[in-house]
PDB file of C-alpha atoms in Angstrom:
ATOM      1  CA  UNK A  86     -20.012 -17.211 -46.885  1.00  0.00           C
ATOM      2  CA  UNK A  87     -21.234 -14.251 -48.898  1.00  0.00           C
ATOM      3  CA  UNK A  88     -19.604 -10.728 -47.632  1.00  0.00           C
ATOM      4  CA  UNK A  89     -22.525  -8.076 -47.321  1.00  0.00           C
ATOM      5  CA  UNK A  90     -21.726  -5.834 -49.967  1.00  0.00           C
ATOM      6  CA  UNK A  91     -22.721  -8.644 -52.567  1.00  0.00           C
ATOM      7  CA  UNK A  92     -26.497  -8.739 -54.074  1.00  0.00           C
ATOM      8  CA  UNK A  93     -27.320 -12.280 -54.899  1.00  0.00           C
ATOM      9  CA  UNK A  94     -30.323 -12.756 -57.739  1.00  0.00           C
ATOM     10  CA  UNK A  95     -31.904 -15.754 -59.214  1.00  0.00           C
ATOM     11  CA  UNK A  96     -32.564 -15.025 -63.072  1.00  0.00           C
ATOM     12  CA  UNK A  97     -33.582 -17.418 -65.925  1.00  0.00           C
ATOM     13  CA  UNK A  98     -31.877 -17.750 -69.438  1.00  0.00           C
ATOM     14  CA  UNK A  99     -29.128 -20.216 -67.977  1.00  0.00           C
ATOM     15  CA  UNK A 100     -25.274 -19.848 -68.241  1.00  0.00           C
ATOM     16  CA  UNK A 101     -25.728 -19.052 -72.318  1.00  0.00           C
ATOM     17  CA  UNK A 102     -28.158 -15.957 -70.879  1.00  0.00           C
ATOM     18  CA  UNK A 103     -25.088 -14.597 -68.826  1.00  0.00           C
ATOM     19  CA  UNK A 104     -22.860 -14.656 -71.553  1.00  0.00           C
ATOM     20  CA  UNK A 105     -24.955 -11.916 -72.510  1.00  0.00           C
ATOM     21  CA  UNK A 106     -26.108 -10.354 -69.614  1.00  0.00           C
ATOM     22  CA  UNK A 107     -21.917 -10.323 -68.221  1.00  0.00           C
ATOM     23  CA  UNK A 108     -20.870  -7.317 -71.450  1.00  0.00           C
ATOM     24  CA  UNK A 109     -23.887  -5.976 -71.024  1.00  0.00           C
ATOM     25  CA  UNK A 110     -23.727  -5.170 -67.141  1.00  0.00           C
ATOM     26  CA  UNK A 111     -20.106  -4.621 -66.994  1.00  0.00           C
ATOM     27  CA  UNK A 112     -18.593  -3.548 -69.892  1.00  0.00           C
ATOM     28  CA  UNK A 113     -19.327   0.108 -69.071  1.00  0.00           C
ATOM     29  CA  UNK A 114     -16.948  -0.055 -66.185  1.00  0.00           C
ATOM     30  CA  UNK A 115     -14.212   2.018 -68.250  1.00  0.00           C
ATOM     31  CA  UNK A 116     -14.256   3.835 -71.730  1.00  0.00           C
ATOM     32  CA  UNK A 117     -13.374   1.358 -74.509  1.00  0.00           C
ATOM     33  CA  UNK A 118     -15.238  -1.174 -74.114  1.00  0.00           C
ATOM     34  CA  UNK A 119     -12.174  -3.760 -73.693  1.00  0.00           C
ATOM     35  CA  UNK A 120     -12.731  -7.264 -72.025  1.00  0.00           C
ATOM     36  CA  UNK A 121     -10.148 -10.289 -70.856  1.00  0.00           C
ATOM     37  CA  UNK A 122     -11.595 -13.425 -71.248  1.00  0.00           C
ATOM     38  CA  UNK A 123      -9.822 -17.202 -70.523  1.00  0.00           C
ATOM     39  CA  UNK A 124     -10.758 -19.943 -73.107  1.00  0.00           C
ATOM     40  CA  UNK A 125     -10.253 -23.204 -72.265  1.00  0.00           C
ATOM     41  CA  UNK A 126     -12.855 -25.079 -73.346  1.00  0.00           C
ATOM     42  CA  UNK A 127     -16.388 -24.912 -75.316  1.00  0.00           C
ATOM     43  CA  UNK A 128     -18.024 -22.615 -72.530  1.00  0.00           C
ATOM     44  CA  UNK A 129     -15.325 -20.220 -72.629  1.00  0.00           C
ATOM     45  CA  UNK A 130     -15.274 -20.139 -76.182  1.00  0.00           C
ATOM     46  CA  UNK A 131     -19.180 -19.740 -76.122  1.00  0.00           C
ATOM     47  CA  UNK A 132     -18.746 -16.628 -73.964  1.00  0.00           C
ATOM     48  CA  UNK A 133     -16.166 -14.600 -75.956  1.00  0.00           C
ATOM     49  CA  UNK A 134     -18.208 -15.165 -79.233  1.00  0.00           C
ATOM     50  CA  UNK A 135     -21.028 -13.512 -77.719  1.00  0.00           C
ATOM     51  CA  UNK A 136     -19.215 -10.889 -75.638  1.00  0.00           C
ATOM     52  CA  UNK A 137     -17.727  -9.931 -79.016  1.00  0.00           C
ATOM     53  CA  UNK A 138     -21.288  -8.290 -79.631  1.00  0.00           C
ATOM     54  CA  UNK A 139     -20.572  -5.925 -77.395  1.00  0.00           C
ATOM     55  CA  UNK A 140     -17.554  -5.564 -76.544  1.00  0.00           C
ATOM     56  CA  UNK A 141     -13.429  -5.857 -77.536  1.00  0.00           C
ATOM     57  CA  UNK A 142     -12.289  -9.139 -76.695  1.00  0.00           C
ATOM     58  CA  UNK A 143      -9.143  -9.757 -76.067  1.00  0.00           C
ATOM     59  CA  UNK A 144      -8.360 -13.674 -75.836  1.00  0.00           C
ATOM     60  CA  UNK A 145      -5.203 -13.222 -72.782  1.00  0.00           C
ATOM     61  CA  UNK A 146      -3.188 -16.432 -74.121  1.00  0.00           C
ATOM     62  CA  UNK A 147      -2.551 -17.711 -77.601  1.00  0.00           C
ATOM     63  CA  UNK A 148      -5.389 -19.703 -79.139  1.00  0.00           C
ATOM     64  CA  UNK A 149      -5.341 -23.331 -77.752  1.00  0.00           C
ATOM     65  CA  UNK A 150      -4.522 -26.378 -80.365  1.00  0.00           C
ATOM     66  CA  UNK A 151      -6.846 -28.407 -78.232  1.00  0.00           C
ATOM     67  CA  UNK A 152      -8.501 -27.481 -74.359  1.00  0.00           C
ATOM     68  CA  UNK A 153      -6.401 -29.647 -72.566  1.00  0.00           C
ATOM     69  CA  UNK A 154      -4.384 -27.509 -69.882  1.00  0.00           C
ATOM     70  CA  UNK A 155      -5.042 -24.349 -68.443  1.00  0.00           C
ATOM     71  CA  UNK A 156      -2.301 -22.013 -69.605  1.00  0.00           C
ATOM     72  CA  UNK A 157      -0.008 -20.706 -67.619  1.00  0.00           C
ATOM     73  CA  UNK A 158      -1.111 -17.417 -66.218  1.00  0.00           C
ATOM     74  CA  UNK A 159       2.638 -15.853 -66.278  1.00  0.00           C
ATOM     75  CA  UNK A 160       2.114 -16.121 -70.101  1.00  0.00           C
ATOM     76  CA  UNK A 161      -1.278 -13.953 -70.077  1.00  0.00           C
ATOM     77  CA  UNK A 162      -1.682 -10.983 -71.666  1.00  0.00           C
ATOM     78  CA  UNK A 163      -3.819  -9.203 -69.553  1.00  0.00           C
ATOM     79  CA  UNK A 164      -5.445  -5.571 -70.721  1.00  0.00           C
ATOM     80  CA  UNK A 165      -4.697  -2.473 -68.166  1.00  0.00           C
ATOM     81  CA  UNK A 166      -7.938  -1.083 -69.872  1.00  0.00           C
ATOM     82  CA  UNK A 167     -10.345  -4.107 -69.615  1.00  0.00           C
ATOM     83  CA  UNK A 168     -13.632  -3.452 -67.677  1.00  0.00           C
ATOM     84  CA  UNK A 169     -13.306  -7.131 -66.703  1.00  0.00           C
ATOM     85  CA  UNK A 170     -11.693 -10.862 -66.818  1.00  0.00           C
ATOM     86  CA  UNK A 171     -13.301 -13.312 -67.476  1.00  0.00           C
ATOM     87  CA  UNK A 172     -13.067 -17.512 -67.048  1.00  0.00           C
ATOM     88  CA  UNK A 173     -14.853 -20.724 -66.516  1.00  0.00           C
ATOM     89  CA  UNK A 174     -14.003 -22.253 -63.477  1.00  0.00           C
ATOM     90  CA  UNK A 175     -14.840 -26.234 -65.063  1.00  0.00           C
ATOM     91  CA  UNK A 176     -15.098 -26.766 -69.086  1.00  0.00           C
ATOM     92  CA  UNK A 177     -17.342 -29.904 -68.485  1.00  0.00           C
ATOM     93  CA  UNK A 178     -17.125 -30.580 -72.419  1.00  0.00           C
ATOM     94  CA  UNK A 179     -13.165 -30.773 -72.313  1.00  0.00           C
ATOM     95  CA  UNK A 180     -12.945 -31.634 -68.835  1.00  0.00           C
ATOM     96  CA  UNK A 181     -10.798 -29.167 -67.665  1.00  0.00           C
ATOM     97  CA  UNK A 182     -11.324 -27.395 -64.249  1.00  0.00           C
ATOM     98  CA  UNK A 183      -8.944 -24.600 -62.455  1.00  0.00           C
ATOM     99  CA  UNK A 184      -7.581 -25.895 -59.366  1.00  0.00           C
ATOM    100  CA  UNK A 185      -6.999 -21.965 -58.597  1.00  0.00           C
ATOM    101  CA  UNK A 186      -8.857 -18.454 -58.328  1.00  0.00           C
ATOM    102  CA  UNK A 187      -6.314 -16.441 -60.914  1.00  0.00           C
ATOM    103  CA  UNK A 188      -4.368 -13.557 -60.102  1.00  0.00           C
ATOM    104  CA  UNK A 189      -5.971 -10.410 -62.131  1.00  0.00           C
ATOM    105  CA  UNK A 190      -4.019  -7.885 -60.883  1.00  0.00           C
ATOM    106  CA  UNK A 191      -7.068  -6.256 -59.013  1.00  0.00           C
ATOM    107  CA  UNK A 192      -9.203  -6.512 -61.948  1.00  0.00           C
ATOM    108  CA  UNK A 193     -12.883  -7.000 -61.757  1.00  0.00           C
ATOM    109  CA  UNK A 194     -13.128 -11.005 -61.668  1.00  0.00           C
ATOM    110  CA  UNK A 195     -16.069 -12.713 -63.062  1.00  0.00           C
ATOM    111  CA  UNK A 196     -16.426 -16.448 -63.037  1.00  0.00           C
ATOM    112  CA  UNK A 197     -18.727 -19.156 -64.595  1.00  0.00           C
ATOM    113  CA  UNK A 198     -19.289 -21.952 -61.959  1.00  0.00           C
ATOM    114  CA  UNK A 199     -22.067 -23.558 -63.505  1.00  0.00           C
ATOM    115  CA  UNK A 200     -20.670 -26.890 -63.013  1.00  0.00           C
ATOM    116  CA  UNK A 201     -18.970 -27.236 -59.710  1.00  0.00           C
ATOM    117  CA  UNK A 202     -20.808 -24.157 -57.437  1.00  0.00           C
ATOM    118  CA  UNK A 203     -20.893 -25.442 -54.050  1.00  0.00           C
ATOM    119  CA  UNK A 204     -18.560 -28.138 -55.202  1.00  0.00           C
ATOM    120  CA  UNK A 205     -16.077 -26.893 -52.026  1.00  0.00           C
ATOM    121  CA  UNK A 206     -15.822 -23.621 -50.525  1.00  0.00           C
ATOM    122  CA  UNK A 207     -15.191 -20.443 -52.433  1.00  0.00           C
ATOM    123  CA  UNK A 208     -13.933 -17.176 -51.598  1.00  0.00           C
ATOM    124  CA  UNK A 209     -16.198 -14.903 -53.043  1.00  0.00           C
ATOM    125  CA  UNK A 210     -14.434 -11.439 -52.063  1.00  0.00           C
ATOM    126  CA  UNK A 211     -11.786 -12.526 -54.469  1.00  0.00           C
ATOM    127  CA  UNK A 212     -14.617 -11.808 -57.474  1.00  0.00           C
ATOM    128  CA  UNK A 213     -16.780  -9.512 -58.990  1.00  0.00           C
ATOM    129  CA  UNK A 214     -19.431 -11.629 -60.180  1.00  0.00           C
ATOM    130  CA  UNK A 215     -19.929 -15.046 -59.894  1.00  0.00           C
ATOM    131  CA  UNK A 216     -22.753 -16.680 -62.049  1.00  0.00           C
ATOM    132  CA  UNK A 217     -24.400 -20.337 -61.926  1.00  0.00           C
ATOM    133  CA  UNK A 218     -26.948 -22.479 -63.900  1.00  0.00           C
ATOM    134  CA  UNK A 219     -28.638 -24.563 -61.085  1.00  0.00           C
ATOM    135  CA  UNK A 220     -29.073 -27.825 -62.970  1.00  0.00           C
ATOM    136  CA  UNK A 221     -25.449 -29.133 -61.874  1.00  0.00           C
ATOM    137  CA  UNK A 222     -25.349 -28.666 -58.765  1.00  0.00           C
ATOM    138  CA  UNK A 223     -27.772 -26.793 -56.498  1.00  0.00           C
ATOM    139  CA  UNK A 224     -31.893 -28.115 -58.271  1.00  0.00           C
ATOM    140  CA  UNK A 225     -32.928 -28.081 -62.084  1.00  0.00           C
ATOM    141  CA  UNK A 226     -33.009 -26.537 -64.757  1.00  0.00           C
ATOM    142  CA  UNK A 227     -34.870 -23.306 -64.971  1.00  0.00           C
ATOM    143  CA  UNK A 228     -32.812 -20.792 -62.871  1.00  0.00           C
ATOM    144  CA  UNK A 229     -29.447 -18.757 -62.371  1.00  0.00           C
ATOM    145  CA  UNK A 230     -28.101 -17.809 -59.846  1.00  0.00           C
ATOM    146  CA  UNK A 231     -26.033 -14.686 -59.650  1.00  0.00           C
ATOM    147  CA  UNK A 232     -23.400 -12.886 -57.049  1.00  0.00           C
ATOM    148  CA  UNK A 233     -22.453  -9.761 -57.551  1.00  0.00           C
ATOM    149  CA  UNK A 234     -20.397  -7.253 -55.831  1.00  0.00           C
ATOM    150  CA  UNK A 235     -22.646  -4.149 -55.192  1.00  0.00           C
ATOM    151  CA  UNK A 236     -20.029  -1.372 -56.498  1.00  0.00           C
ATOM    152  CA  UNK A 237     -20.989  -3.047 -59.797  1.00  0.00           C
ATOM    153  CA  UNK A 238     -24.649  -2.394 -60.358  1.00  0.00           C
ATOM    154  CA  UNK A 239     -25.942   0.343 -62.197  1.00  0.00           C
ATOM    155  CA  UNK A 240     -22.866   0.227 -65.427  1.00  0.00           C
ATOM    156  CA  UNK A 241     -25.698  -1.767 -67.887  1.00  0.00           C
ATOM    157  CA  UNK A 242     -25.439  -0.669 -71.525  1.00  0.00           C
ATOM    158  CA  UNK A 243     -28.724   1.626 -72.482  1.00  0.00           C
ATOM    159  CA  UNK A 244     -29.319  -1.214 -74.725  1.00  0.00           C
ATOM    160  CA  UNK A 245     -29.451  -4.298 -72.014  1.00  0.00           C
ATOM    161  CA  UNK A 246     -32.540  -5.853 -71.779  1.00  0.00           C
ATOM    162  CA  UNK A 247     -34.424  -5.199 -68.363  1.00  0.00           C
ATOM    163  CA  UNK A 248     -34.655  -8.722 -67.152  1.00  0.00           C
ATOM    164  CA  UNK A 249     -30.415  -8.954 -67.706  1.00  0.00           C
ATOM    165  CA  UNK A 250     -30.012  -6.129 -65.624  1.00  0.00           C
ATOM    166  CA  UNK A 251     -28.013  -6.540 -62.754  1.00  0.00           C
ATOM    167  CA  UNK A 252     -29.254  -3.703 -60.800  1.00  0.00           C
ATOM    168  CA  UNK A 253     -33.228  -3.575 -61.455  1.00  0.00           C
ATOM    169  CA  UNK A 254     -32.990  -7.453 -60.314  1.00  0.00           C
ATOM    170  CA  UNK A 255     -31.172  -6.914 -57.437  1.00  0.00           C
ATOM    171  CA  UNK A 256     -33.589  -3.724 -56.449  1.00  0.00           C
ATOM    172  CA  UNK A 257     -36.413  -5.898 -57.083  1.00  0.00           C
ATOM    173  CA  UNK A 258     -35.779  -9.067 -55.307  1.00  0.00           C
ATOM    174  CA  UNK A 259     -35.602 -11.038 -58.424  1.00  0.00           C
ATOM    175  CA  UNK A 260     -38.892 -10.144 -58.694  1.00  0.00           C
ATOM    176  CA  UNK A 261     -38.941  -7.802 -61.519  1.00  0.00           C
ATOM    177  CA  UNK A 262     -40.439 -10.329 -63.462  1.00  0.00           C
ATOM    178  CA  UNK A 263     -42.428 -13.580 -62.756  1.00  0.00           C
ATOM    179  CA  UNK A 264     -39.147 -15.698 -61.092  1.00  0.00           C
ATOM    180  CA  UNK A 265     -39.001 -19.167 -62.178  1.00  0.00           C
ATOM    181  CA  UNK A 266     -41.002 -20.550 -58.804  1.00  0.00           C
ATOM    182  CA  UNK A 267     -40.560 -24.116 -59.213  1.00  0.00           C
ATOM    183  CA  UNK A 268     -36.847 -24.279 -59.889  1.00  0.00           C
ATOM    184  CA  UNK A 269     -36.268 -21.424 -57.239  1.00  0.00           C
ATOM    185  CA  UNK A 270     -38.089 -23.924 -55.009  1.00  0.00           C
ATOM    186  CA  UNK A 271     -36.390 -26.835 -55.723  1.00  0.00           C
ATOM    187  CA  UNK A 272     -32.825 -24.788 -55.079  1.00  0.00           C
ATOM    188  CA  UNK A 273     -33.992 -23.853 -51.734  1.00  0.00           C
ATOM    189  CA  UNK A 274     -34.620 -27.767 -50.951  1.00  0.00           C
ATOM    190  CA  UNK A 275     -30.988 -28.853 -52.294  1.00  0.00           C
ATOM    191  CA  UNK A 276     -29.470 -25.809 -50.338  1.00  0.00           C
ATOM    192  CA  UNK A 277     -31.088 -26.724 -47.153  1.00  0.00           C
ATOM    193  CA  UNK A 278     -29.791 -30.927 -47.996  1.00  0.00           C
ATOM    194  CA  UNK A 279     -26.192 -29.095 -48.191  1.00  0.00           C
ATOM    195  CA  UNK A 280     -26.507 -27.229 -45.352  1.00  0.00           C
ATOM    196  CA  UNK A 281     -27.752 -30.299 -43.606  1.00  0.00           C
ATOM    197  CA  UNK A 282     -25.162 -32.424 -44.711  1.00  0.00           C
ATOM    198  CA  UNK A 283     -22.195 -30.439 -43.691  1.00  0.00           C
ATOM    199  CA  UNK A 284     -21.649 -27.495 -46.434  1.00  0.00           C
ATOM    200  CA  UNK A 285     -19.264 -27.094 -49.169  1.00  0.00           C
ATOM    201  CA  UNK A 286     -16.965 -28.265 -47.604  1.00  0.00           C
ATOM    202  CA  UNK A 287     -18.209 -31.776 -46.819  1.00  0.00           C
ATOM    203  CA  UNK A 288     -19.287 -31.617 -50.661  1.00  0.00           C
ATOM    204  CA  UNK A 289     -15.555 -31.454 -51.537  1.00  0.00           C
ATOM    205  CA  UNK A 290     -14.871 -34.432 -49.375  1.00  0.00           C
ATOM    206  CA  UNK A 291     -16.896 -36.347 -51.025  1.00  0.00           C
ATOM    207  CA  UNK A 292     -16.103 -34.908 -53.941  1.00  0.00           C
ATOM    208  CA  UNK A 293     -12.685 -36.396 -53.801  1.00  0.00           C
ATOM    209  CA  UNK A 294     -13.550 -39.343 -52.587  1.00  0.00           C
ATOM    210  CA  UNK A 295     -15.487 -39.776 -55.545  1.00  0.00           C
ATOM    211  CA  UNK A 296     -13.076 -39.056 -58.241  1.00  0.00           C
ATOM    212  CA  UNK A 297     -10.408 -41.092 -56.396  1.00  0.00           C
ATOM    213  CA  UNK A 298     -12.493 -44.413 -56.840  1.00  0.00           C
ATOM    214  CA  UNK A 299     -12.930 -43.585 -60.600  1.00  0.00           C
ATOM    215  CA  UNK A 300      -9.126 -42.698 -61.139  1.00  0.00           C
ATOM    216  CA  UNK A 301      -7.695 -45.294 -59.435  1.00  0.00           C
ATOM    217  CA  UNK A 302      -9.358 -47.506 -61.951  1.00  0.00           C
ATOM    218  CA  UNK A 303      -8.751 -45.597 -64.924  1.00  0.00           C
ATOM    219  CA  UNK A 304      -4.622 -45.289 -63.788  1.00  0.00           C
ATOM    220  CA  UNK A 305      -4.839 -48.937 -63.010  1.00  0.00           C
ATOM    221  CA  UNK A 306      -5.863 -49.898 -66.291  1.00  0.00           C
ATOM    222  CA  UNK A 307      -2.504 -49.963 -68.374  1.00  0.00           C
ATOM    223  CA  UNK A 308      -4.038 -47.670 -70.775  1.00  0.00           C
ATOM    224  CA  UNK A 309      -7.243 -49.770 -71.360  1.00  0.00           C
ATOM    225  CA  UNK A 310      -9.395 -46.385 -70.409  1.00  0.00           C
ATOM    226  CA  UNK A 311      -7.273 -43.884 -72.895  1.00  0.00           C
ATOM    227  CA  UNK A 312      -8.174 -45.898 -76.071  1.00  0.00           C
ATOM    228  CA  UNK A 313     -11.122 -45.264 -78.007  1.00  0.00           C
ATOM    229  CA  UNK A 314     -14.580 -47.738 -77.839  1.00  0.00           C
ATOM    230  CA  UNK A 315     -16.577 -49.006 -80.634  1.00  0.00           C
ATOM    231  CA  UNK A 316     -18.647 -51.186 -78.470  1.00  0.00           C
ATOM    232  CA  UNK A 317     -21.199 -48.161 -77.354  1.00  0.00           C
ATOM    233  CA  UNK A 318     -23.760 -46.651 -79.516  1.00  0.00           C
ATOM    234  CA  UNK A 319     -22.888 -43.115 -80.697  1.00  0.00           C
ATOM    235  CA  UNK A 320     -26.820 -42.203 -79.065  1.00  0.00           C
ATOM    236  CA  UNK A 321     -24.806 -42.426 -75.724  1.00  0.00           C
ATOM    237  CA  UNK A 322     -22.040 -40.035 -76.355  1.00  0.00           C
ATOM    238  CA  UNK A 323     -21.075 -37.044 -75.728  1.00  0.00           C
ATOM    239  CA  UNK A 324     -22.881 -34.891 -78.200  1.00  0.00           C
ATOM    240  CA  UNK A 325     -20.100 -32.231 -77.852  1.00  0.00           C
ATOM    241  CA  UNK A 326     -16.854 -34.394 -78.397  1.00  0.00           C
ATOM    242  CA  UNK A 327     -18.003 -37.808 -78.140  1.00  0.00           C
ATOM    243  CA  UNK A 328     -17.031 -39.905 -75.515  1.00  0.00           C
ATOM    244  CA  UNK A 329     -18.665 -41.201 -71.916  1.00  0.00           C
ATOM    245  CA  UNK A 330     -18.543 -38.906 -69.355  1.00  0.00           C
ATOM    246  CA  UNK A 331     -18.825 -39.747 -65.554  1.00  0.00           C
ATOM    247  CA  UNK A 332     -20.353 -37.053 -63.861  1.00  0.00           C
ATOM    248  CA  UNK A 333     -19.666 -37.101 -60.075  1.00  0.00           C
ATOM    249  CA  UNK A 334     -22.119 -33.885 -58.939  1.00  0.00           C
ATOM    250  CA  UNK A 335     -23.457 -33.414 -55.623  1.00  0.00           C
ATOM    251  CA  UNK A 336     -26.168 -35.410 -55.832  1.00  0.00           C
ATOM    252  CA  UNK A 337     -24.241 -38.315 -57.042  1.00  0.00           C
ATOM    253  CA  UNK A 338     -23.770 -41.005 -54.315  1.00  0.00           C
ATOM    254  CA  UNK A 339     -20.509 -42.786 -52.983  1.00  0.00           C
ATOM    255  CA  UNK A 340     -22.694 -46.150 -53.676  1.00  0.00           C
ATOM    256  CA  UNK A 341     -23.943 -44.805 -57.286  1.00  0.00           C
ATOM    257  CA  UNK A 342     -20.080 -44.485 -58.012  1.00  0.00           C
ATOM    258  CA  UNK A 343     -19.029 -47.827 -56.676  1.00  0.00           C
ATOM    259  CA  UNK A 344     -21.483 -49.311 -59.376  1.00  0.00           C
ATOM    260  CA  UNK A 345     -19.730 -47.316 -61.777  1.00  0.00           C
ATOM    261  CA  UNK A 346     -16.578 -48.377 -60.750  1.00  0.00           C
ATOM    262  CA  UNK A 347     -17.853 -52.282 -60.714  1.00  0.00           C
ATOM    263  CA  UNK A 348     -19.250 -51.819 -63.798  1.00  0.00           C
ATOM    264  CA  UNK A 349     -15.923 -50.256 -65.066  1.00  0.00           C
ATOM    265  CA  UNK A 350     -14.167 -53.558 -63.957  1.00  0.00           C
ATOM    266  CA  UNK A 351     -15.911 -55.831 -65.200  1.00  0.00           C
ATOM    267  CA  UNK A 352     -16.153 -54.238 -68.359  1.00  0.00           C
ATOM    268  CA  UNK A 353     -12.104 -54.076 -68.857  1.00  0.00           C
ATOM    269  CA  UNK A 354     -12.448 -57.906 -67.662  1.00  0.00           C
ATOM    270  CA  UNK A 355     -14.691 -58.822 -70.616  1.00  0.00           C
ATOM    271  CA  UNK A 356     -12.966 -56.766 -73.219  1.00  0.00           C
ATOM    272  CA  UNK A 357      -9.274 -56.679 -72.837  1.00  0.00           C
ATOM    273  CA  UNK A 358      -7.589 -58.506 -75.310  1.00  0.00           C
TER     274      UNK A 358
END
């Protein structure tokens, strides 16, 4: 449920496009031009290199050997003068998702749930923007879509483009300039299939239903699943970190994943030495 004092806008330019468009709309909040940002992963990282463009980035925990944990948020080093924090709710790439909303003190919240929006059920007073690409989740490629708490419109930097701006979207209806139709479209049909089929919180059901049949297998396997494979072609990796990746969205079946799993079987049958 969205609160009434939040605007929600569809935009185009993806994720990478709010990694602009987040400095530029917000970092005007307070003199200084300070933001927080929480890396944990490629997307993170992504983010803070371009907010540096526009703003001080501070980096709340020390720099991460690897992205495998989420660090401990009594460690962060949060700034008093920040105009916002900042944090991706699921590093896809390094596979590393908050199982929390963090604790900013009554700072301005912003969020990247590209990957698991509508995944379960969010509280979305608890932020001050919350941004998505549609093409995990909720239809294709092609559109964004943004929530944003009203008190924060109208802060854009004189030198943010039109179409990032948080405020002339919202006054326009999206419609400031020609809205990507067809993916728009296609959002409103996978909405209405959630709705349909029990809301977000069915979604996380299944969700963990989901992940369960592909852990159990992966726990089960004495280590078979933690070694790397030579057997694949490198075509099929990862192109970020190499690797197979199971992705378990929305739209992803219980039956789909028991083939995975059956495949997964018989695959550590063949192989294991």
């Amino acid at each position: 449920n969205i609160p009434e004092n939040y605007k929600v806008i569809f935009l185009q330019g993806g994720g990478s496009g709010q990694f602009s468009a987040v400095p530029l709309n917000l970092i005007g909040l307070k003199e200084g031009r300070h933001a927080d940002y929480v890396v944990t992963g490629a997307w993170s990282a992504k983010a803070a290199k371009e907010a540096e463009k526009y703003a001080k980035v501070n980096v709340v925990h020390p720099k991460l050997g690897s992205y495998t944990c989420i660090p401990d948020p009594s460690t962060w080093n949060l700034n008093p003068n920040a105009s916002y924090v900042y944090y991706c709710a699921n590093e896809t790439v390094h596979g590393v998702e908050f199982d929390f909303v963090p604790d900013v003190k009554g700072a301005v919240l912003v969020c990247d749930m590209s990957s698991n929006f509508l995944s379960r059920p969010v509280e979305v007073s608890k932020f001050g923007v919350i941004f998505a690409g549609a093409q995990k989740n909720v239809g294709c490629a092609g559109v964004t879509v943004v929530i944003v708490h009203e008190d924060l419109l109208g802060f854009a930097l004189k030198e943010c483009p039109v179409v990032l701006d948080y405020k002339t979207q919202a006054s326009n209806g999206s419609l400031y300039n020609t809205p990507p139709c067809y993916s728009i479209y296609i959002m409103g049909l996978v909405l209405e299939w959630i709705k349909n089929n029990g809301g977000a919180a069915a979604m996380d059901k299944l969700s963990l239903i989901k992940s369960q049949m592909i852990y159990d297998i992966i726990d089960k396997s004495n280590g078979f699943y933690y070694i790397k494979f030579s057997i694949f072609l490198t075509s099929f990796q990862c192109r970020s970190v190499g690797g197979i990746r199971a992705s378990l969205y929305n739209a992803v079946t219980v039956e789909d994943v028991q083939k995975l799993a059956t495949f997964m079987r018989s695959f550590m049958q063949m192989h294991r030495s």
